Short mmCIF file of C-alpha atoms in Angstrom, two decimals:
data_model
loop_
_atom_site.label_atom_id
_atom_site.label_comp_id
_atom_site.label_asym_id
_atom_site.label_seq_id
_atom_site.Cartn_x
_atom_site.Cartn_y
_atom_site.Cartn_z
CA UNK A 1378 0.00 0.00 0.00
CA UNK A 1379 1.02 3.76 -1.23
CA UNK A 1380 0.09 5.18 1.59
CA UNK A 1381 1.38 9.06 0.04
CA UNK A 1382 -0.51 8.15 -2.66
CA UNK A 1383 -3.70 7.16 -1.00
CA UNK A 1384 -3.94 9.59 1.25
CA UNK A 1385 -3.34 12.50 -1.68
CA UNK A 1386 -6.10 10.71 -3.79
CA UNK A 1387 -8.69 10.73 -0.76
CA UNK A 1388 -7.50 14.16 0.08
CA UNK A 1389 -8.31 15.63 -3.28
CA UNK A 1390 -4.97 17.22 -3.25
CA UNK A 1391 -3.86 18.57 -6.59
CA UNK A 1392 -1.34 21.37 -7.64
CA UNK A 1393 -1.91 24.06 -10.21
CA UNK A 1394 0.47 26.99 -11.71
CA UNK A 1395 -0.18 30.43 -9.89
CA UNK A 1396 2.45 32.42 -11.61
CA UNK A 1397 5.90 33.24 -13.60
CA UNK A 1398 7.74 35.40 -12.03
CA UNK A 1399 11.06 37.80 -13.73
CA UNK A 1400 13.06 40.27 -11.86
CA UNK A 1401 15.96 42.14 -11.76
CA UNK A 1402 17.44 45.11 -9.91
CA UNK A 1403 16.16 45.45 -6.14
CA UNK A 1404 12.34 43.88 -5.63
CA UNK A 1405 10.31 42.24 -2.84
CA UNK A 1406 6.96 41.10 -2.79
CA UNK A 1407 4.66 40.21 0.42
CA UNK A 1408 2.13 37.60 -0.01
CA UNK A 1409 -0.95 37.28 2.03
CA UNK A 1410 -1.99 33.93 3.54
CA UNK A 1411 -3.92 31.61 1.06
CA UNK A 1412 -5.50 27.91 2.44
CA UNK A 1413 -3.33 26.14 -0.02
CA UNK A 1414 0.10 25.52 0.16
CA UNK A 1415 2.73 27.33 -2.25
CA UNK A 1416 5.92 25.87 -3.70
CA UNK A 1417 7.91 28.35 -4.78
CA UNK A 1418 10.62 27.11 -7.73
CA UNK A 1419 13.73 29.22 -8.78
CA UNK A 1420 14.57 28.18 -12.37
CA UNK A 1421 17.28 31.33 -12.90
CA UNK A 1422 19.30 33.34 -10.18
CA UNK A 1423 18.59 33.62 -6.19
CA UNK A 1424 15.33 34.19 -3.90
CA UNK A 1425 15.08 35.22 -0.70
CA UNK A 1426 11.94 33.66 1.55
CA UNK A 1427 10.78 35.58 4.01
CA UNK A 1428 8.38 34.16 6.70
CA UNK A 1429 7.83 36.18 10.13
CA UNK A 1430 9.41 34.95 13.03
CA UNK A 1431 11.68 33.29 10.71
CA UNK A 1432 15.11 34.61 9.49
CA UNK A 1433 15.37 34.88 5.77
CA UNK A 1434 15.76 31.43 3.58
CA UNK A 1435 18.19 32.14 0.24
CA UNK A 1436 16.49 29.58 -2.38
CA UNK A 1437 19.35 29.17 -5.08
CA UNK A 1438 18.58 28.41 -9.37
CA UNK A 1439 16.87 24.57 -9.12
CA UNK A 1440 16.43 24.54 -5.62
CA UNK A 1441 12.67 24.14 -4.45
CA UNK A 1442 11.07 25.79 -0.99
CA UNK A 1443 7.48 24.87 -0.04
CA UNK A 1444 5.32 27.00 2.40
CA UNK A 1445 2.61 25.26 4.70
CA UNK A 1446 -1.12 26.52 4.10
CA UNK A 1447 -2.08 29.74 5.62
CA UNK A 1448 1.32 31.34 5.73
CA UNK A 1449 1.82 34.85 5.17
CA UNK A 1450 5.18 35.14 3.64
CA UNK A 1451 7.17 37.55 1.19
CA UNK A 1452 9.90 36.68 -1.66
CA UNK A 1453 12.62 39.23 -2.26
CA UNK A 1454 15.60 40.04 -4.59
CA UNK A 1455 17.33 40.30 -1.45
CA UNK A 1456 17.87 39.42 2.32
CA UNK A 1457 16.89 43.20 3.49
CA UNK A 1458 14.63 44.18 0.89
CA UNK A 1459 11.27 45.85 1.82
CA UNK A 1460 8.51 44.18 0.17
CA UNK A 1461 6.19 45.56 -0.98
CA UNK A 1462 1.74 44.53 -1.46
CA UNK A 1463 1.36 42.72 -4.71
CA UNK A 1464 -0.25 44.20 -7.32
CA UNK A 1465 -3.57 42.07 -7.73
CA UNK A 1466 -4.98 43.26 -11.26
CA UNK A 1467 -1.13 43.52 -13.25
CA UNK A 1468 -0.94 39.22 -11.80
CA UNK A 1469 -4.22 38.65 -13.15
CA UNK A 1470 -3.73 40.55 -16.58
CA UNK A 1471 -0.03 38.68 -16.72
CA UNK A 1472 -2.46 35.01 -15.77
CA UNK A 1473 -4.84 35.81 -18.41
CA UNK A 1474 -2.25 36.80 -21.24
CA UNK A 1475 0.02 33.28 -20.21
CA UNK A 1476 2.31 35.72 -19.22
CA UNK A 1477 5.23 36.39 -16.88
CA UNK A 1478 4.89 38.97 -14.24
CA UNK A 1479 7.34 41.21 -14.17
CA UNK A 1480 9.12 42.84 -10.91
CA UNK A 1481 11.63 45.58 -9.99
CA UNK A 1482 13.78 46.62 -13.27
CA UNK A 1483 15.85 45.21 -16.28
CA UNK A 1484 17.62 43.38 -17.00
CA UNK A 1485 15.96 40.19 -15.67
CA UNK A 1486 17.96 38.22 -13.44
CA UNK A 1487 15.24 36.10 -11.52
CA UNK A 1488 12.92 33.93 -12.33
CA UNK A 1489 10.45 32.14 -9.92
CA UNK A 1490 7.68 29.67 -11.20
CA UNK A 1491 4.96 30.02 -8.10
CA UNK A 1492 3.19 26.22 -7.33
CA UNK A 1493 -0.03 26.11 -5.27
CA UNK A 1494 -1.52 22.73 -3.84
CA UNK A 1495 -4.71 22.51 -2.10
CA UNK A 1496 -6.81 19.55 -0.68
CA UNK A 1497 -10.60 19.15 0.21
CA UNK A 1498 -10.88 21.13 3.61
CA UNK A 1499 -13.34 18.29 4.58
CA UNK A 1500 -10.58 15.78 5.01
CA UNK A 1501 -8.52 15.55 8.35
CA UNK A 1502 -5.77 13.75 7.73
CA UNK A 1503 -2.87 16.58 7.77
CA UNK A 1504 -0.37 16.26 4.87
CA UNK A 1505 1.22 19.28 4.44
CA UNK A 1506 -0.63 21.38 7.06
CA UNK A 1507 1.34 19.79 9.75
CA UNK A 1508 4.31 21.27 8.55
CA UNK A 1509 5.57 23.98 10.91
CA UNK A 1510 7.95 25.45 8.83
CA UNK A 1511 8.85 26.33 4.86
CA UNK A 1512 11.15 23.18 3.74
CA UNK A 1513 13.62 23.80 1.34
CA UNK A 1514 14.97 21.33 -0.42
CA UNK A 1515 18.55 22.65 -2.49
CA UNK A 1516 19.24 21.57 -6.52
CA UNK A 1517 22.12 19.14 -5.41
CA UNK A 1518 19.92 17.36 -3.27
CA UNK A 1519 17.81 15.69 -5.46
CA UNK A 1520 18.53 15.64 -9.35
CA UNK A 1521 15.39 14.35 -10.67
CA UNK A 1522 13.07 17.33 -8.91
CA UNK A 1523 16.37 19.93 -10.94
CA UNK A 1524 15.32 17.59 -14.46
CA UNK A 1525 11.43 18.60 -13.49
CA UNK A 1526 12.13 22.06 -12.72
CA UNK A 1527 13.94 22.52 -15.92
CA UNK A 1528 10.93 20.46 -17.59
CA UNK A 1529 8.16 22.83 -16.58
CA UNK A 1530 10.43 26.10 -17.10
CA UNK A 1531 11.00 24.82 -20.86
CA UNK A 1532 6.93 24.14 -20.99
CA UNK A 1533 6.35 27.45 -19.92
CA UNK A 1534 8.83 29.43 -22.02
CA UNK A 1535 7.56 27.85 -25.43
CA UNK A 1536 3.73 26.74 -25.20
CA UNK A 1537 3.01 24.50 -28.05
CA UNK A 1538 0.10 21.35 -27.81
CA UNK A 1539 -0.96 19.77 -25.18
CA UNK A 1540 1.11 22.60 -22.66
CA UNK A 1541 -1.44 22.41 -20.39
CA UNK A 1542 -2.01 18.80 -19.69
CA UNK A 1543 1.77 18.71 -20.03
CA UNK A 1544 2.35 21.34 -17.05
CA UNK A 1545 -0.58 20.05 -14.93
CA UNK A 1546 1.29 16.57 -15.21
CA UNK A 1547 4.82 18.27 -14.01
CA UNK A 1548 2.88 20.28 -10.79
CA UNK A 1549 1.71 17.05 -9.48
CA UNK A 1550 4.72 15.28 -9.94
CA UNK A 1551 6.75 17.61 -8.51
CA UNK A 1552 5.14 17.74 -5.15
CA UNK A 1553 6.01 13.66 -5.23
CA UNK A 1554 9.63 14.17 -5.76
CA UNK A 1555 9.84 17.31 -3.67
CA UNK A 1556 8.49 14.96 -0.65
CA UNK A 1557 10.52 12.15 -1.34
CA UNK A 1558 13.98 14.37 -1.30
CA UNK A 1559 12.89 15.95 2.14
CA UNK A 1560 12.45 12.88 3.74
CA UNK A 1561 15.16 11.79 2.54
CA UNK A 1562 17.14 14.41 3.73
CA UNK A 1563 15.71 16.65 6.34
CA UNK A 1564 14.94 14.57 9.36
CA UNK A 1565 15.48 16.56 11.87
CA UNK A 1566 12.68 18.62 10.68
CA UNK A 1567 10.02 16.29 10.26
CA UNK A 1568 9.14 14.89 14.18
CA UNK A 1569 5.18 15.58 14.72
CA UNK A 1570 4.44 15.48 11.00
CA UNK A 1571 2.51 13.37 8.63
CA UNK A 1572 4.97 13.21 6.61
CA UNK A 1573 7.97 12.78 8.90
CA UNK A 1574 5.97 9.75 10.41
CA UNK A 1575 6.66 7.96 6.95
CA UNK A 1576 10.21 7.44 8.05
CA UNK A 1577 9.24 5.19 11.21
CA UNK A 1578 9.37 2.42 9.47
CA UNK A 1579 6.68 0.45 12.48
CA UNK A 1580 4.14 3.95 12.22
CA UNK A 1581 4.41 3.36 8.39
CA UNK A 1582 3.82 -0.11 8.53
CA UNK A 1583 0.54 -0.06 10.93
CA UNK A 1584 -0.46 3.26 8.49
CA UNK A 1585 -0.52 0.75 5.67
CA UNK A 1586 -2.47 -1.53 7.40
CA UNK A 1587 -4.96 1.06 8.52
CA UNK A 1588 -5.07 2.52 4.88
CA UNK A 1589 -5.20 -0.66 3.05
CA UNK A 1590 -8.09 -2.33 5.06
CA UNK A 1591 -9.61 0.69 6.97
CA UNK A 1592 -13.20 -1.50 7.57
CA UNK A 1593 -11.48 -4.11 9.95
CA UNK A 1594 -11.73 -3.21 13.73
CA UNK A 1595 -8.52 -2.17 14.63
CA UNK A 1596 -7.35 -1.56 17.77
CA UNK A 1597 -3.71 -0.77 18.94
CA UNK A 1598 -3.17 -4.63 19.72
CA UNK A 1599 -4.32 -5.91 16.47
CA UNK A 1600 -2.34 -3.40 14.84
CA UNK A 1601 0.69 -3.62 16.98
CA UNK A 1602 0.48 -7.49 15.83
CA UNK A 1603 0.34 -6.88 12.56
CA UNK A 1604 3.58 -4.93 12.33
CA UNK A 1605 5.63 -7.55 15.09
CA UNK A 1606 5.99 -4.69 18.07
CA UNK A 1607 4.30 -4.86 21.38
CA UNK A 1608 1.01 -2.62 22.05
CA UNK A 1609 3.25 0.02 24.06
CA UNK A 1610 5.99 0.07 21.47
CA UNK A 1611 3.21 1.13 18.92
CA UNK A 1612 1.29 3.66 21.13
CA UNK A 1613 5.28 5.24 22.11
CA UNK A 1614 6.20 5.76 18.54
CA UNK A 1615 2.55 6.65 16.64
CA UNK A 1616 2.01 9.22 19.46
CA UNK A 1617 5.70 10.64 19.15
CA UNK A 1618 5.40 10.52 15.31
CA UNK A 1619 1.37 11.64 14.95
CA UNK A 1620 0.79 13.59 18.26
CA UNK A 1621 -2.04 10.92 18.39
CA UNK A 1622 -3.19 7.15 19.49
CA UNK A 1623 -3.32 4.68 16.82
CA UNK A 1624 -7.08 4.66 17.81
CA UNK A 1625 -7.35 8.39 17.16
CA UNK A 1626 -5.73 8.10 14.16
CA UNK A 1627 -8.14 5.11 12.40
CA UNK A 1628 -11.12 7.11 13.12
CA UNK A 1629 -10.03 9.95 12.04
CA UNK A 1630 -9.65 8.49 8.47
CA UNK A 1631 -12.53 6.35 8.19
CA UNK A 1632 -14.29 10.05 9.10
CA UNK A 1633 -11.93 11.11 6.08
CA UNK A 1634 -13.39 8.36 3.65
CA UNK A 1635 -16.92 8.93 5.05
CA UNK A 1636 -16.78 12.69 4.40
CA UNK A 1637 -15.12 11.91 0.83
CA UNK A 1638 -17.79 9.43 -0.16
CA UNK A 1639 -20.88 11.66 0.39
CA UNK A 1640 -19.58 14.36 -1.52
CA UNK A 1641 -19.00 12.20 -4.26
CA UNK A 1642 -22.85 11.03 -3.91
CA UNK A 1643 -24.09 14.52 -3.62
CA UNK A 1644 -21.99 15.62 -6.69
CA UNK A 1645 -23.69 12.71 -8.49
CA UNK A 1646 -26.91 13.60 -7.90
CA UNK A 1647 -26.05 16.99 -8.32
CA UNK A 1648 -24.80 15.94 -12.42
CA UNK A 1649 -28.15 13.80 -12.47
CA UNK A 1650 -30.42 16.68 -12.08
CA UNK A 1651 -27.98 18.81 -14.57
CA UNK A 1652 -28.26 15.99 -17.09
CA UNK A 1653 -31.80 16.09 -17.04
CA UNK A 1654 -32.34 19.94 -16.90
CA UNK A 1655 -29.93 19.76 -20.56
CA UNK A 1656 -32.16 17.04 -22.23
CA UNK A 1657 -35.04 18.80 -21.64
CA UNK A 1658 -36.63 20.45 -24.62
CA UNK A 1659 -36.33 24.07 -23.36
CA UNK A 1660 -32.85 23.56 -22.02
CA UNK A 1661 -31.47 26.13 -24.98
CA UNK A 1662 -34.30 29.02 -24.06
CA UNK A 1663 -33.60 28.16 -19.94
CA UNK A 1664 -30.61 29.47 -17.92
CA UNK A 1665 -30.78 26.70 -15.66
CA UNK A 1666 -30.31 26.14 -11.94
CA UNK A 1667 -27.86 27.67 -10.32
CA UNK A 1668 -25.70 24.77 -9.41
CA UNK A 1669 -25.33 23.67 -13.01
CA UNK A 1670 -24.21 26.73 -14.16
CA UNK A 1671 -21.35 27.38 -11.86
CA UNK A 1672 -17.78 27.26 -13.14
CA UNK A 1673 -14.63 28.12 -11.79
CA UNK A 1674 -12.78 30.42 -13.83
CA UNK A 1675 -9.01 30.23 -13.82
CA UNK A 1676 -7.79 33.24 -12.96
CA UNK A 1677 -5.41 34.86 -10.01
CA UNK A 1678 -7.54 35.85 -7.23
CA UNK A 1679 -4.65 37.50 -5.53
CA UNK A 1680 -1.33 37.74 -6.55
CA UNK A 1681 -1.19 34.99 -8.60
CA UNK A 1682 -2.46 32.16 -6.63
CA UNK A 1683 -5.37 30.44 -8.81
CA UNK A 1684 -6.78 27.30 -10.19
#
C-alpha cells in the first residue's frame, strides 16, 4: 500500500500553476496567507523567503522551498529588501495573457515559477498542514526534482500542444519528488508530521495496514500485531510521530473516507439533475439552476495564486 498516494487521492490534493515570475534590480513582494500551500521554484538566479518569526531562507537556481497553508510570507531580490503589497490586477492581466509577471527593473535576473496545492478542507488527515515550517529542499539534493524544474520552465517558455495537460502533469509530480527528497534528507525537521511519520518504518507499517483495510476493527493490539511490536511500542512511537493514538488516528480516516464518499454522492446527484435539466426540450431558451451553471474560472484571485 502507497500510503502518500492514498492519502493525496482521498485528500483531493492537486497542484496548479499560480504564476511566472522575472526580476531584476532590487524587488520584494509580500504575499498574504492563502488555504493552499505554495511551492515556490527558482529556475534562474537567487530568492530570498521571508516568513515572520523566521530569518530569511536564500532559495538558489533549481532549488525548491514549499510553504505550509495559511502562511503569510514575502519573496525578495534580497535578504533586506522591503517588500512591498502585490499588485492584484497587473498578476491577473499577466495570468490571463500566459504571461510572466514582471518585478523591480531590467535586465531580468530572476525567475520564480509560483506552485499552489490545495486539498478538500473536509478531510482531516494533515499532509502538508502539519508542517511547521517552509522546507527547502537545495538543486544538489535531489537531481530528478532539478530535471522537473527545468521540464516545466522549458513548458512554460515555449507553449506548443498539449502545454497544459503537459504542465498540470509536471505540478503534481513535482510535489512527489519534492516529498521524497525531504524525507530523505531533512529529518530533523520532520518529528510531529505526517509526513515525517513515513520514516518510522513500524508507524508506516501499521499506516498501511490502517489505509489498506480501513473496515477491519482495529485496535492498537491488532495493529501492533500486525507490524511484530508490542502494544506500548506502537502507542510510544505513533504518538511521538502523529501527536495521536493509533485509535485516534483510524477514526479519524474512516471520518476522512466517510466525508469523501458523500460528496462524491451529492456531486452525483447533483450531475443527475444537470443531465436532465440539458435534455429537456427548453434547455437552450432556460438558464438553468444555479448549481449547473457554476464554473470556476481560472484566474489569479490574488497575486497569482489560482486554479
Amino acid at each position: 500500500m502507497d500510503v502518500l498516494a492514498e492519502v493525496l487521492r482521498v485528500s483531493g490534493a492537486r497542484g496548479a500553476l499560480g504564476v511566472v515570475l522575472k526580476a531584476g534590480g532590487t524587488w520584494g513582494l509580500w504575499l498574504d496567507s492563502y488555504p493552499g500551500a505554495a511551492l515556490h521554484v527558482v529556475s534562474r538566479g537567487t530568492v530570498w523567503l521571508h516568513v515572520t518569526g523566521e530569518k530569511p531562507l536564500q532559495v538558489q537556481a533549481g532549488d525548491a522551498v514549499l510553504v505550509s497553508p495559511g502562511t503569510a510570507h514575502g519573496i525578495a531580490g534580497g535578504a533586506g529588501v522591503t517588500m512591498g503589497s502585490c499588485d492584484r490586477e497587473a498578476a491577473a492581466r499577466a495570468f490571463g495573457d500566459g504571461r510572466a509577471l514582471r518585478l523591480g527593473s531590467a535586465p531580468v535576473q530572476t525567475e520564480v515559477i509560483v506552485l499552489h496545492y490545495e486539498q478538500d478542507p473536509e478531510v482531516r488527515t494533515p499532509v502538508l498542514t502539519s508542517l511547521a515550517r517552509p522546507m527547502h529542499v537545495t538543486a544538489r539534493e535531489k537531481a530528478q526534482l532539478r530535471r522537473s524544474v527545468e521540464l516545466l520552465a522549458a513548458e512554460l517558455a515555449q507553449p506548443q500542444i498539449g502545454t497544459t495537460a503537459a504542465v498540470n502533469s509536471i505540478v503534481d509530480l513535482l510535489l512527489v519528488q519534492f516529498v521524497r527528497a525531504w524525507l530523505a534528507r531533512h529529518p530533523q525537521e520532520q518529528s510531529g508530521s505526517w509526513l515525517g511519520a513515513m520514516r518510522d518504518p513500524v508507524v508506516r507499517d501499521a499506516l498501511a495496514c490502517v489505509h489498506a483495510r480501513p473496515g477491519r476493527p482495529w485496535t492498537t493490539e491488532t495493529l501492533a500485531a500486525a507490524t511484530s511490536v508490542s502494544r506500548a511500542t506502537l502507542s510510544r512511537r505513533f504518538r511521538s510521530a502523529l501527536g495521536q493514538t493509533p485509535g485516534a488516528y483510524v477514526t479519524q480516516w474512516r471520518i476522512d473516507l466517510a466525508s469523501v464518499r458523500s460528496c462524491r454522492v451529492s456531486s452525483a446527484r447533483r450531475s443527475a439533475r444537470c443531465d436532465a435539466w440539458a435534455a429537456s426540450p427548453s434547455w437552450p431558451c432556460r438558464s438553468g439552476p444555479a448549481e449547473c451553471r457554476t464554473r470556476r474560472t481560472p484566474g489569479p484571485p490574488d497575486c497569482g495564486r489560482s486554479r
